[in-house]
N, CA and C of each residue as an Amber inpcrd file, in Angstrom:
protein
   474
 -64.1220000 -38.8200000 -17.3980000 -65.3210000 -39.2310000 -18.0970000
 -65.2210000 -38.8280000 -19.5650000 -65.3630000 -39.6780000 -20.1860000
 -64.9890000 -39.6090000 -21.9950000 -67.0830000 -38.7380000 -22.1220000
 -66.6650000 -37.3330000 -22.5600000 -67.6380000 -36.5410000 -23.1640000
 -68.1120000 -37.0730000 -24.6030000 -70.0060000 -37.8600000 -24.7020000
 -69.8240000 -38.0910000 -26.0720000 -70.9890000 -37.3770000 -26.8420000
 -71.2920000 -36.8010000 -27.9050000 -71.5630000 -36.2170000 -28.1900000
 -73.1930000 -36.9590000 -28.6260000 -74.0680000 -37.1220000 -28.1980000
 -75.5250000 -37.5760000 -28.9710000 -76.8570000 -36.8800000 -28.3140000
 -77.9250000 -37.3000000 -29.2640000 -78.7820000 -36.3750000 -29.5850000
 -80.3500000 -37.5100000 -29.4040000 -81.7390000 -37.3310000 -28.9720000
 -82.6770000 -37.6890000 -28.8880000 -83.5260000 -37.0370000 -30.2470000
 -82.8070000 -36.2170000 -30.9560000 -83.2560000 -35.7550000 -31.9270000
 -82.4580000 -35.8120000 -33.7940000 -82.3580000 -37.1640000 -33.6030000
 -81.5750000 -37.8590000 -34.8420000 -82.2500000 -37.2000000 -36.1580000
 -83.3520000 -36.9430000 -35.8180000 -84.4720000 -36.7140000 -37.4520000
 -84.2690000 -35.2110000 -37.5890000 -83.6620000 -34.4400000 -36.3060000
 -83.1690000 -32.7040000 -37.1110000 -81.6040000 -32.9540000 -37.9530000
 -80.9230000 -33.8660000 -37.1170000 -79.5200000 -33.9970000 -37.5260000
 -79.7920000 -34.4450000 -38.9740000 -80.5710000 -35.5340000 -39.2800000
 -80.2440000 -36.2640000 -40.7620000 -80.7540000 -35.3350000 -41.2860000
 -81.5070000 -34.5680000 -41.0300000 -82.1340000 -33.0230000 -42.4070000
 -81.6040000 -32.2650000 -42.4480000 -80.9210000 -31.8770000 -41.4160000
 -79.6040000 -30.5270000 -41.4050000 -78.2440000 -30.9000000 -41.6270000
 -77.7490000 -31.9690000 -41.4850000 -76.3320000 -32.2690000 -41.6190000
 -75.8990000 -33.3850000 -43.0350000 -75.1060000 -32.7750000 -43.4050000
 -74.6620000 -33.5220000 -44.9060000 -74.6740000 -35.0860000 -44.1310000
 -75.0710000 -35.6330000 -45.2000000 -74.3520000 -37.3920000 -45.0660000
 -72.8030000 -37.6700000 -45.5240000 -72.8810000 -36.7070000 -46.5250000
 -71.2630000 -37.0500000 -46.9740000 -70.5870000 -35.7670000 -47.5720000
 -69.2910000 -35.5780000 -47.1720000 -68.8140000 -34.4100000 -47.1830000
 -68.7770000 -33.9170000 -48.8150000 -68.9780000 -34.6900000 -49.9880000
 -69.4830000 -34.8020000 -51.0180000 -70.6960000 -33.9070000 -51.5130000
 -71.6030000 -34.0990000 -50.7750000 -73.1080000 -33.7820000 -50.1970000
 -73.1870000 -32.2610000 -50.4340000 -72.2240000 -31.7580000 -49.6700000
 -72.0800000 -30.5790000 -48.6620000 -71.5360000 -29.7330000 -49.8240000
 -70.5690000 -30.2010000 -50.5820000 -69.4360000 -29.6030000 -51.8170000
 -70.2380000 -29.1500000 -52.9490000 -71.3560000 -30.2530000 -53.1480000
 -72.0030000 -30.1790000 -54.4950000 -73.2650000 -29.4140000 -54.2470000
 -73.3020000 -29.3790000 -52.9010000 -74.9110000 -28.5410000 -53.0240000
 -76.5510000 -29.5090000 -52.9720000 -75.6780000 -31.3480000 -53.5520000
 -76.6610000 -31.8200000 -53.6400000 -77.7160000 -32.0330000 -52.9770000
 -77.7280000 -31.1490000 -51.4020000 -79.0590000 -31.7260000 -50.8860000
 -78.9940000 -30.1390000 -50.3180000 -80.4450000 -30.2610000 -49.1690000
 -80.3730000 -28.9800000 -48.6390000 -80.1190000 -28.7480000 -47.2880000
 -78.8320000 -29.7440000 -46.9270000 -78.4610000 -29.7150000 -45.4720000
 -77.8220000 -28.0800000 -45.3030000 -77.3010000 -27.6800000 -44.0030000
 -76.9660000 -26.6580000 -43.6540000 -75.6350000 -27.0360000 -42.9530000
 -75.3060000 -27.7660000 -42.0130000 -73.9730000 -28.0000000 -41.5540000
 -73.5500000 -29.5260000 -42.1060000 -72.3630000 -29.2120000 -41.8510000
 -71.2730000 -30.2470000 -42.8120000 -71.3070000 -31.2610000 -41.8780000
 -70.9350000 -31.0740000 -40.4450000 -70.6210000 -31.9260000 -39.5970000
 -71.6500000 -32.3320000 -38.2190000 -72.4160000 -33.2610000 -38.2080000
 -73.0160000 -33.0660000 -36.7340000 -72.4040000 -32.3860000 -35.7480000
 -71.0540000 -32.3440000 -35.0270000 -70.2220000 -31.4930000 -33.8040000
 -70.6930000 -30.1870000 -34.2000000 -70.8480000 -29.7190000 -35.8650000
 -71.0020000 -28.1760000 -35.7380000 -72.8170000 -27.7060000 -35.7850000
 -73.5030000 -28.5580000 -35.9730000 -75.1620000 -28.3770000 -35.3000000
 -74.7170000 -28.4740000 -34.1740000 -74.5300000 -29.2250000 -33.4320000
 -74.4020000 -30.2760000 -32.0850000 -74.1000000 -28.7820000 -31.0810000
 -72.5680000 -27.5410000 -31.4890000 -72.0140000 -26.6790000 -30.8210000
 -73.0910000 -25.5730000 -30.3970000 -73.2560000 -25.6070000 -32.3260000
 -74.4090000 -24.3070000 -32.1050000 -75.7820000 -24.4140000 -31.4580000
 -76.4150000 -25.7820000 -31.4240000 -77.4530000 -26.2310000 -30.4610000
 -76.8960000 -25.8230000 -29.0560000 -75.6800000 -26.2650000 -28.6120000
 -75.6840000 -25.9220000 -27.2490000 -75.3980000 -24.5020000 -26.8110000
 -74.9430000 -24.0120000 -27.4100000 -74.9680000 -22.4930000 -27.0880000
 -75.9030000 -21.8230000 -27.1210000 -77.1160000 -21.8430000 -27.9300000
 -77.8040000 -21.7180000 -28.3700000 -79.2280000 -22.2250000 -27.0450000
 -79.0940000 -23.3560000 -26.9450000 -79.9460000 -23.7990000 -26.1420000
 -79.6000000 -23.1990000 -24.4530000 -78.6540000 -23.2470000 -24.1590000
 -77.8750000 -22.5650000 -22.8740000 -78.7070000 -21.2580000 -23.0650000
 -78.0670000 -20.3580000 -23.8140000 -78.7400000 -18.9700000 -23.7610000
 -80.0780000 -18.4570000 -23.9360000 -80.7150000 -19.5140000 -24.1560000
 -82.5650000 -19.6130000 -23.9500000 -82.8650000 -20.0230000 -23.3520000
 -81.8860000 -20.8460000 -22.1920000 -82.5830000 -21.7380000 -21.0590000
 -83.4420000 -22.5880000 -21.4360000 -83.1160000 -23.2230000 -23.0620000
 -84.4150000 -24.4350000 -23.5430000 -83.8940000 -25.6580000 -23.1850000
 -84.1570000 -26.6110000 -22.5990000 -83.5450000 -27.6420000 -22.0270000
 -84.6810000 -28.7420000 -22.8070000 -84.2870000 -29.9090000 -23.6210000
 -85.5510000 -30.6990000 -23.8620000 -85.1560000 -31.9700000 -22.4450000
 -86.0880000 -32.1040000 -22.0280000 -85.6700000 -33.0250000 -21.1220000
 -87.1110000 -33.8880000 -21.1670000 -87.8830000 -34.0720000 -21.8810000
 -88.6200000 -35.0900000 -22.3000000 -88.7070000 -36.1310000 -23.3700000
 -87.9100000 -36.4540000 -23.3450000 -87.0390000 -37.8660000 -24.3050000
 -87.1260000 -38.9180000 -23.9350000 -87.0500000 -39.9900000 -24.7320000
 -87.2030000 -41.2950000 -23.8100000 -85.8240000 -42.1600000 -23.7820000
 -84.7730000 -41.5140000 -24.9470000 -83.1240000 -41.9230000 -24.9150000
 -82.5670000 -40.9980000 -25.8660000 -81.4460000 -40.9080000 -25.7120000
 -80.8570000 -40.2750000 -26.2880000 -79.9450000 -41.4480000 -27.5760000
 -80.5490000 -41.3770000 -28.5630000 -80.0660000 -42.1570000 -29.5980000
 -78.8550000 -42.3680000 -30.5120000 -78.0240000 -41.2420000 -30.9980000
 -77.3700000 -41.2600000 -31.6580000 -75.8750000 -40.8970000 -31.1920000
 -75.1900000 -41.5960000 -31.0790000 -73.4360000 -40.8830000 -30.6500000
 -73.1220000 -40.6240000 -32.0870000 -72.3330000 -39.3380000 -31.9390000
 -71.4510000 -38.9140000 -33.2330000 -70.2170000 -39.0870000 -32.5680000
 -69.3380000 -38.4960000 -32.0540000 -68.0460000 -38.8270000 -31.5430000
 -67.9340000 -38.2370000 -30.1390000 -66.9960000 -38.2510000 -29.6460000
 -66.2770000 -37.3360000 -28.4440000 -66.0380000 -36.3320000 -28.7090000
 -66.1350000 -35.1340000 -27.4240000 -65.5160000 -33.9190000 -27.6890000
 -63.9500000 -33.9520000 -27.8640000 -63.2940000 -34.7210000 -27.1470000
 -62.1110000 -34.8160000 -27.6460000 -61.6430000 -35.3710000 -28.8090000
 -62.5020000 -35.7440000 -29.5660000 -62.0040000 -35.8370000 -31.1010000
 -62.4910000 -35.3220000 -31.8840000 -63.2040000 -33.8860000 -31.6390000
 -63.5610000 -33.4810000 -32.4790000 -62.1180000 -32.3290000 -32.8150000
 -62.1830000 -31.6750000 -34.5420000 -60.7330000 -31.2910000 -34.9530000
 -61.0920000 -30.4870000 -35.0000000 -62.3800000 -29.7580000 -35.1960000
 -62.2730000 -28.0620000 -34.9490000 -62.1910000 -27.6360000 -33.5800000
 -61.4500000 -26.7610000 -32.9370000 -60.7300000 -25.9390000 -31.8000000
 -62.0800000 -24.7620000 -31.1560000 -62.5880000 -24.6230000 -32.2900000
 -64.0680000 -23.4210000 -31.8710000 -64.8780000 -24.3920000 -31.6020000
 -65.3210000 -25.7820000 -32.2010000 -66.6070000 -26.1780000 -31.9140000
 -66.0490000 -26.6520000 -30.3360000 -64.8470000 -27.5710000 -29.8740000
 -64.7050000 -27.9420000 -29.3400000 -65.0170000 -26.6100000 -27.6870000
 -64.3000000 -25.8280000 -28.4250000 -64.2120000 -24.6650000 -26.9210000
 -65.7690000 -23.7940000 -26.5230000 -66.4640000 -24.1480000 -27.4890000
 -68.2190000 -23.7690000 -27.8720000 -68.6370000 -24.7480000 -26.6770000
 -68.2710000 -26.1460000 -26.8800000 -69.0180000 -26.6920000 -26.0450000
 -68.3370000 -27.2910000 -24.9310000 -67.0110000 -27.0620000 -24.5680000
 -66.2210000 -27.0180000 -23.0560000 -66.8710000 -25.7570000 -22.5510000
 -66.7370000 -24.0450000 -22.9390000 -67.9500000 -23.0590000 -22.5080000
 -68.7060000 -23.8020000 -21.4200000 -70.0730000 -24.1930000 -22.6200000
 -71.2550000 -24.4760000 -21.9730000 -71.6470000 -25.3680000 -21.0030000
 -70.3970000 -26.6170000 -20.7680000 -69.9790000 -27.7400000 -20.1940000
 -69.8390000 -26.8760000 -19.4170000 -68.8900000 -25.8320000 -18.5720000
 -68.5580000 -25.1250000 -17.6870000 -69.6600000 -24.1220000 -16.9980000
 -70.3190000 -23.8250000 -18.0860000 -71.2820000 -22.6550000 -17.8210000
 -72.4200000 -23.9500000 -17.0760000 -73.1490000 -25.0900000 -17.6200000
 -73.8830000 -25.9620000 -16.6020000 -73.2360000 -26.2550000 -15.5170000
 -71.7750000 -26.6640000 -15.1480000 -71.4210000 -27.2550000 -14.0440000
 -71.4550000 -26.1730000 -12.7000000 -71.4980000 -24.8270000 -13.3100000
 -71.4690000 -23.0700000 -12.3170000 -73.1890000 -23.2610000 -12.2310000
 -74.3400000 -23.3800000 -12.9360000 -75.5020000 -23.4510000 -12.7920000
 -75.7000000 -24.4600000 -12.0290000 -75.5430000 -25.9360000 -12.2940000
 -76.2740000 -26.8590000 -11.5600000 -76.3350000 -26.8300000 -10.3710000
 -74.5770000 -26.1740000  -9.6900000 -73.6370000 -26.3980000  -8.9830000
 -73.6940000 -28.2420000  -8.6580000 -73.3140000 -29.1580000  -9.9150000
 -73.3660000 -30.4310000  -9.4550000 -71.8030000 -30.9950000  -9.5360000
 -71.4340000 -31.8980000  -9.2030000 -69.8400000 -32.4610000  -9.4700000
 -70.1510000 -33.6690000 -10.3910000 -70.8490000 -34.2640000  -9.8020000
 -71.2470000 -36.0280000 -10.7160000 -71.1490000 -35.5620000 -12.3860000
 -70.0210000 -35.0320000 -13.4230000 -70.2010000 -35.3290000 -14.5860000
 -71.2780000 -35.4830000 -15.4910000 -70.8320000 -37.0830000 -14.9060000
 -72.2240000 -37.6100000 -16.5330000 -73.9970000 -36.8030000 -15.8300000
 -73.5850000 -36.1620000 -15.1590000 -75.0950000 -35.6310000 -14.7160000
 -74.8080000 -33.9740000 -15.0420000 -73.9560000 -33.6780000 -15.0640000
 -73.9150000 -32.2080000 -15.7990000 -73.5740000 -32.8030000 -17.1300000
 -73.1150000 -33.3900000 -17.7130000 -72.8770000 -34.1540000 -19.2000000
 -74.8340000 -34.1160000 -19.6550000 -75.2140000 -34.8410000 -18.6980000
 -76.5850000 -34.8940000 -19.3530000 -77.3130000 -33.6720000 -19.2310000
 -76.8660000 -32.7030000 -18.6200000 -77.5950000 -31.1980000 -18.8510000
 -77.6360000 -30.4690000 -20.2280000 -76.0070000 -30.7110000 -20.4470000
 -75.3300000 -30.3900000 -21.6900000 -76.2740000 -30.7090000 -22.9320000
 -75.8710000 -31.9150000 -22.9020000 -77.1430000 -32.5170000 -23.8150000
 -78.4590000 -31.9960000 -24.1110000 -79.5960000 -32.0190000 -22.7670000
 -80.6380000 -31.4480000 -22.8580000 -80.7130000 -29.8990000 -23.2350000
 -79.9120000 -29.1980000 -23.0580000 -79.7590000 -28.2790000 -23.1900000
 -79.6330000 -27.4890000 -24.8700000 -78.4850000 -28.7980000 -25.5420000
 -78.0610000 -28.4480000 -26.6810000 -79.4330000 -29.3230000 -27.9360000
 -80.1400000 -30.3220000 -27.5350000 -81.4720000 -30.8770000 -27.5040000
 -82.4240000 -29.7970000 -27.9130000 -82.3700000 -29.1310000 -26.7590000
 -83.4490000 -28.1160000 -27.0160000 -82.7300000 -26.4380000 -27.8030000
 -81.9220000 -26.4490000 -27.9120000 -81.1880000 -25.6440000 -29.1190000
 -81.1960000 -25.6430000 -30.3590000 -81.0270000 -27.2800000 -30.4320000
 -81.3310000 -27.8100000 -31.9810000 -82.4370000 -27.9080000 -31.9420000
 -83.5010000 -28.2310000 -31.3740000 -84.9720000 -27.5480000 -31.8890000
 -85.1500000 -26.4830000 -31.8840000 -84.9800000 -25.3570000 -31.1840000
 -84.9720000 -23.6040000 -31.8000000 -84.5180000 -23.3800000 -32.8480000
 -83.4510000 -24.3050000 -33.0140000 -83.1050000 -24.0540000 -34.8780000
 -83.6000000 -24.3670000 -35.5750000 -84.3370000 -25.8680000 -35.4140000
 -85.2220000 -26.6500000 -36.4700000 -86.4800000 -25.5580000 -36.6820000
 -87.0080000 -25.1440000 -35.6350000 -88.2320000 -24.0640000 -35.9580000
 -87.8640000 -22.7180000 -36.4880000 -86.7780000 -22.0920000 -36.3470000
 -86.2250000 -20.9840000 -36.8600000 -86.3280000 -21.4110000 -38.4950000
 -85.6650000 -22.2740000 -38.9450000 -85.5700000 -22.9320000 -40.0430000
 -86.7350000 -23.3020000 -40.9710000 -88.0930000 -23.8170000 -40.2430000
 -89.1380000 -23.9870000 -40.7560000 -89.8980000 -22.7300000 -40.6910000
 -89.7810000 -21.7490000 -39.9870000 -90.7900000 -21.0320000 -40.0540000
 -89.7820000 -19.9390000 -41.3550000 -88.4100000 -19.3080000 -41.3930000
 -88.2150000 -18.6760000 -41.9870000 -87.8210000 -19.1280000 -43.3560000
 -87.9220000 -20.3430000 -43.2200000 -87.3670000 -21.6860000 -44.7460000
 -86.0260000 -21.3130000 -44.9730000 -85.2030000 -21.2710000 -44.2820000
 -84.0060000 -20.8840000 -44.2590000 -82.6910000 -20.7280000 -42.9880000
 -82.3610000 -20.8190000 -42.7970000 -81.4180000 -20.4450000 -41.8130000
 -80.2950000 -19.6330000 -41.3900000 -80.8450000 -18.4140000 -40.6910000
 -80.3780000 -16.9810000 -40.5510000 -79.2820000 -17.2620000 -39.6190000
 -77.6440000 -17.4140000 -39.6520000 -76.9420000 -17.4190000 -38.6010000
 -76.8430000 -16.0130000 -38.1910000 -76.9500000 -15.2220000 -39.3430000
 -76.3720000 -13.9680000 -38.3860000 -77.3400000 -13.4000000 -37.4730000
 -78.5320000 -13.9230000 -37.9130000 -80.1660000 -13.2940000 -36.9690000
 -79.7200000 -13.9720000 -35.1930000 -79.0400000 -15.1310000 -35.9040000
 -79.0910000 -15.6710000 -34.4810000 -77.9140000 -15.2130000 -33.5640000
 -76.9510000 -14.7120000 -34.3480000 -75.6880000 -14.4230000 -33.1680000
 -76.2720000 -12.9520000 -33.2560000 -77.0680000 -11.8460000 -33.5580000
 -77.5470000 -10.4990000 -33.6450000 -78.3380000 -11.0830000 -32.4180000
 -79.1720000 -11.9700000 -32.3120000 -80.1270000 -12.2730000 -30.8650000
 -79.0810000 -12.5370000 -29.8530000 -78.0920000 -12.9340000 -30.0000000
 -77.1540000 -13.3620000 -28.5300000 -76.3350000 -12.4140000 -28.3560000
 -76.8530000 -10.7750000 -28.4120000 -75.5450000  -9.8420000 -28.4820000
 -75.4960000  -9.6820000 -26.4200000 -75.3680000  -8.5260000 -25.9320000
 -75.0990000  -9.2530000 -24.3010000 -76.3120000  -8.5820000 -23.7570000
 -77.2370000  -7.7710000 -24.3900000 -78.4120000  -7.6580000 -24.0060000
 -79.2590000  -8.9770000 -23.3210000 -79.3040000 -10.0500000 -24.1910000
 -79.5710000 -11.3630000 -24.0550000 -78.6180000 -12.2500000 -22.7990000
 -77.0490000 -12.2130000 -23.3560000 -76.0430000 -12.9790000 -22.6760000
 -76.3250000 -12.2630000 -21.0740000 -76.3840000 -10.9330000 -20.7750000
 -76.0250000 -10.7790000 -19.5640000 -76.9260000 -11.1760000 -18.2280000
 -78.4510000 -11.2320000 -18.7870000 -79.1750000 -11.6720000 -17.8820000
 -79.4730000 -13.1320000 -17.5280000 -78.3150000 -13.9940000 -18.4890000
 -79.0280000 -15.3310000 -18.5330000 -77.7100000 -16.0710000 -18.1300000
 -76.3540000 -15.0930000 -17.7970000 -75.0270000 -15.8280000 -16.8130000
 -75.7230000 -15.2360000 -15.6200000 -76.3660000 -13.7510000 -15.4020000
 -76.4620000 -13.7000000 -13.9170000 -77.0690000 -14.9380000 -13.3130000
 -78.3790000 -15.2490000 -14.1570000 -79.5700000 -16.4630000 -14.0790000
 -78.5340000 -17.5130000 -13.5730000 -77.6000000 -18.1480000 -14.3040000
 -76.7080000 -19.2010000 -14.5460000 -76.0900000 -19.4040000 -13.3470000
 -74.6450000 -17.8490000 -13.4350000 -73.9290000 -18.2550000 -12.4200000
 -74.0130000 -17.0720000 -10.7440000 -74.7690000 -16.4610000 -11.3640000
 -74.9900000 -15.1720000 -10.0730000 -74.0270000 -13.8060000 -10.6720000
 -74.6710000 -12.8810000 -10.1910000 -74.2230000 -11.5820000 -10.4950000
 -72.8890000 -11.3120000 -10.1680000 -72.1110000 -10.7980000 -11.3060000
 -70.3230000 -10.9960000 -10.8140000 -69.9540000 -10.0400000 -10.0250000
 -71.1480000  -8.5040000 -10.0540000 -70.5140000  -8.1230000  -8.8850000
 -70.9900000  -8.1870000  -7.4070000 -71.6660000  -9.4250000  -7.5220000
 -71.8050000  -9.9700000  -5.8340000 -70.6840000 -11.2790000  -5.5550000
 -69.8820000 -11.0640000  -6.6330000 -69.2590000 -12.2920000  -6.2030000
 -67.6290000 -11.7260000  -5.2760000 -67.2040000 -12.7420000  -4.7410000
 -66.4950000 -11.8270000  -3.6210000 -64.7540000 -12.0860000  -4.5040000
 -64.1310000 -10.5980000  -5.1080000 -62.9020000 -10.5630000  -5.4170000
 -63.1320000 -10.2050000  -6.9350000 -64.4350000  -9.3890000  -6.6510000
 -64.8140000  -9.4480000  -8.5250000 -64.8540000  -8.0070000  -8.5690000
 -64.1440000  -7.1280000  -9.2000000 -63.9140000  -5.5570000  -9.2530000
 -65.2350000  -5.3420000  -9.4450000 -65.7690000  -4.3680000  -9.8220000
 -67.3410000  -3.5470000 -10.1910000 -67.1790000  -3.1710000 -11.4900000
 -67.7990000  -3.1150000 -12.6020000 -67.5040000  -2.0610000 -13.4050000
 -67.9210000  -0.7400000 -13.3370000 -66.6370000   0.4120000 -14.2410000
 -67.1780000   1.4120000 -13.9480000 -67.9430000   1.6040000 -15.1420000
């Protein structure tokens, strides 16, 4: 199944993401990421680890590309992760139906950012990876995929 990357929320992308890599160089506007894939990553990680899922949409509008063509190696492995981390949650096989989790998921990510953004008029990355330290992460894989040390062949920590 060709993974493609789109969004029900086209009107955060065109305010946050350069139009032209031009854009981005000169400062001329006040986007924040260069590339939709790199909102698109940090929405889904982002949305995963808050459990914000938007799933009240009426389509999902905009394709930017495939994960397999995207050329950065982090955004790409950001959102194979979370692709993996829904398919251990849903426990579903059907793809394009964990594909569409993904989505909702990273949906409602990029709106935690859009409001992070409006309320602080700015956009704090480091506030946000300081919120995902494993205080946050650890209770929301148990949530996800179950506690690793109930899982059978999984050492304990000491």
């Amino acid at each position: 199944m060709v993974r493609t990357l789109k969004t029900s929320r086209q009107d955060i992308y065109q305010r946050l993401v350069s139009s032209s890599a031009d854009d981005a160089e000169d400062g001329a506007d006040d986007t924040i990421f260069k590339y939709n894939y790199e909102l698109f990553s940090l929405g889904a990680i982002h949305g995963f680890l808050n459990g914000e899922r938007r799933t009240d949409y009426d389509t999902m509008s905009q394709d930017f590309t495939t994960v397999s063509n995207i050329g950065s190696d982090e955004h790409r492995q950001t959102i194979d992760l979370v692709h993996q981390m829904v398919k251990i949650e849903t426990g579903r096989t059907d793809e394009s139906e964990i594909w569409k989790a993904v989505l909702e998921y990273t949906d409602g990510g990029v709106e935690l950012i859009n409001e992070l953004i409006k309320t602080q008029g700015d956009f704090d990355l480091v506030g946000v990876v300081e919120d995902a330290e494993t205080e946050v992460w650890e209770p929301r894989l148990i949530e996800a995929v179950g506690d690793p040390q109930e899982l059978e062949g999984v050492r304990p920590r000491k």
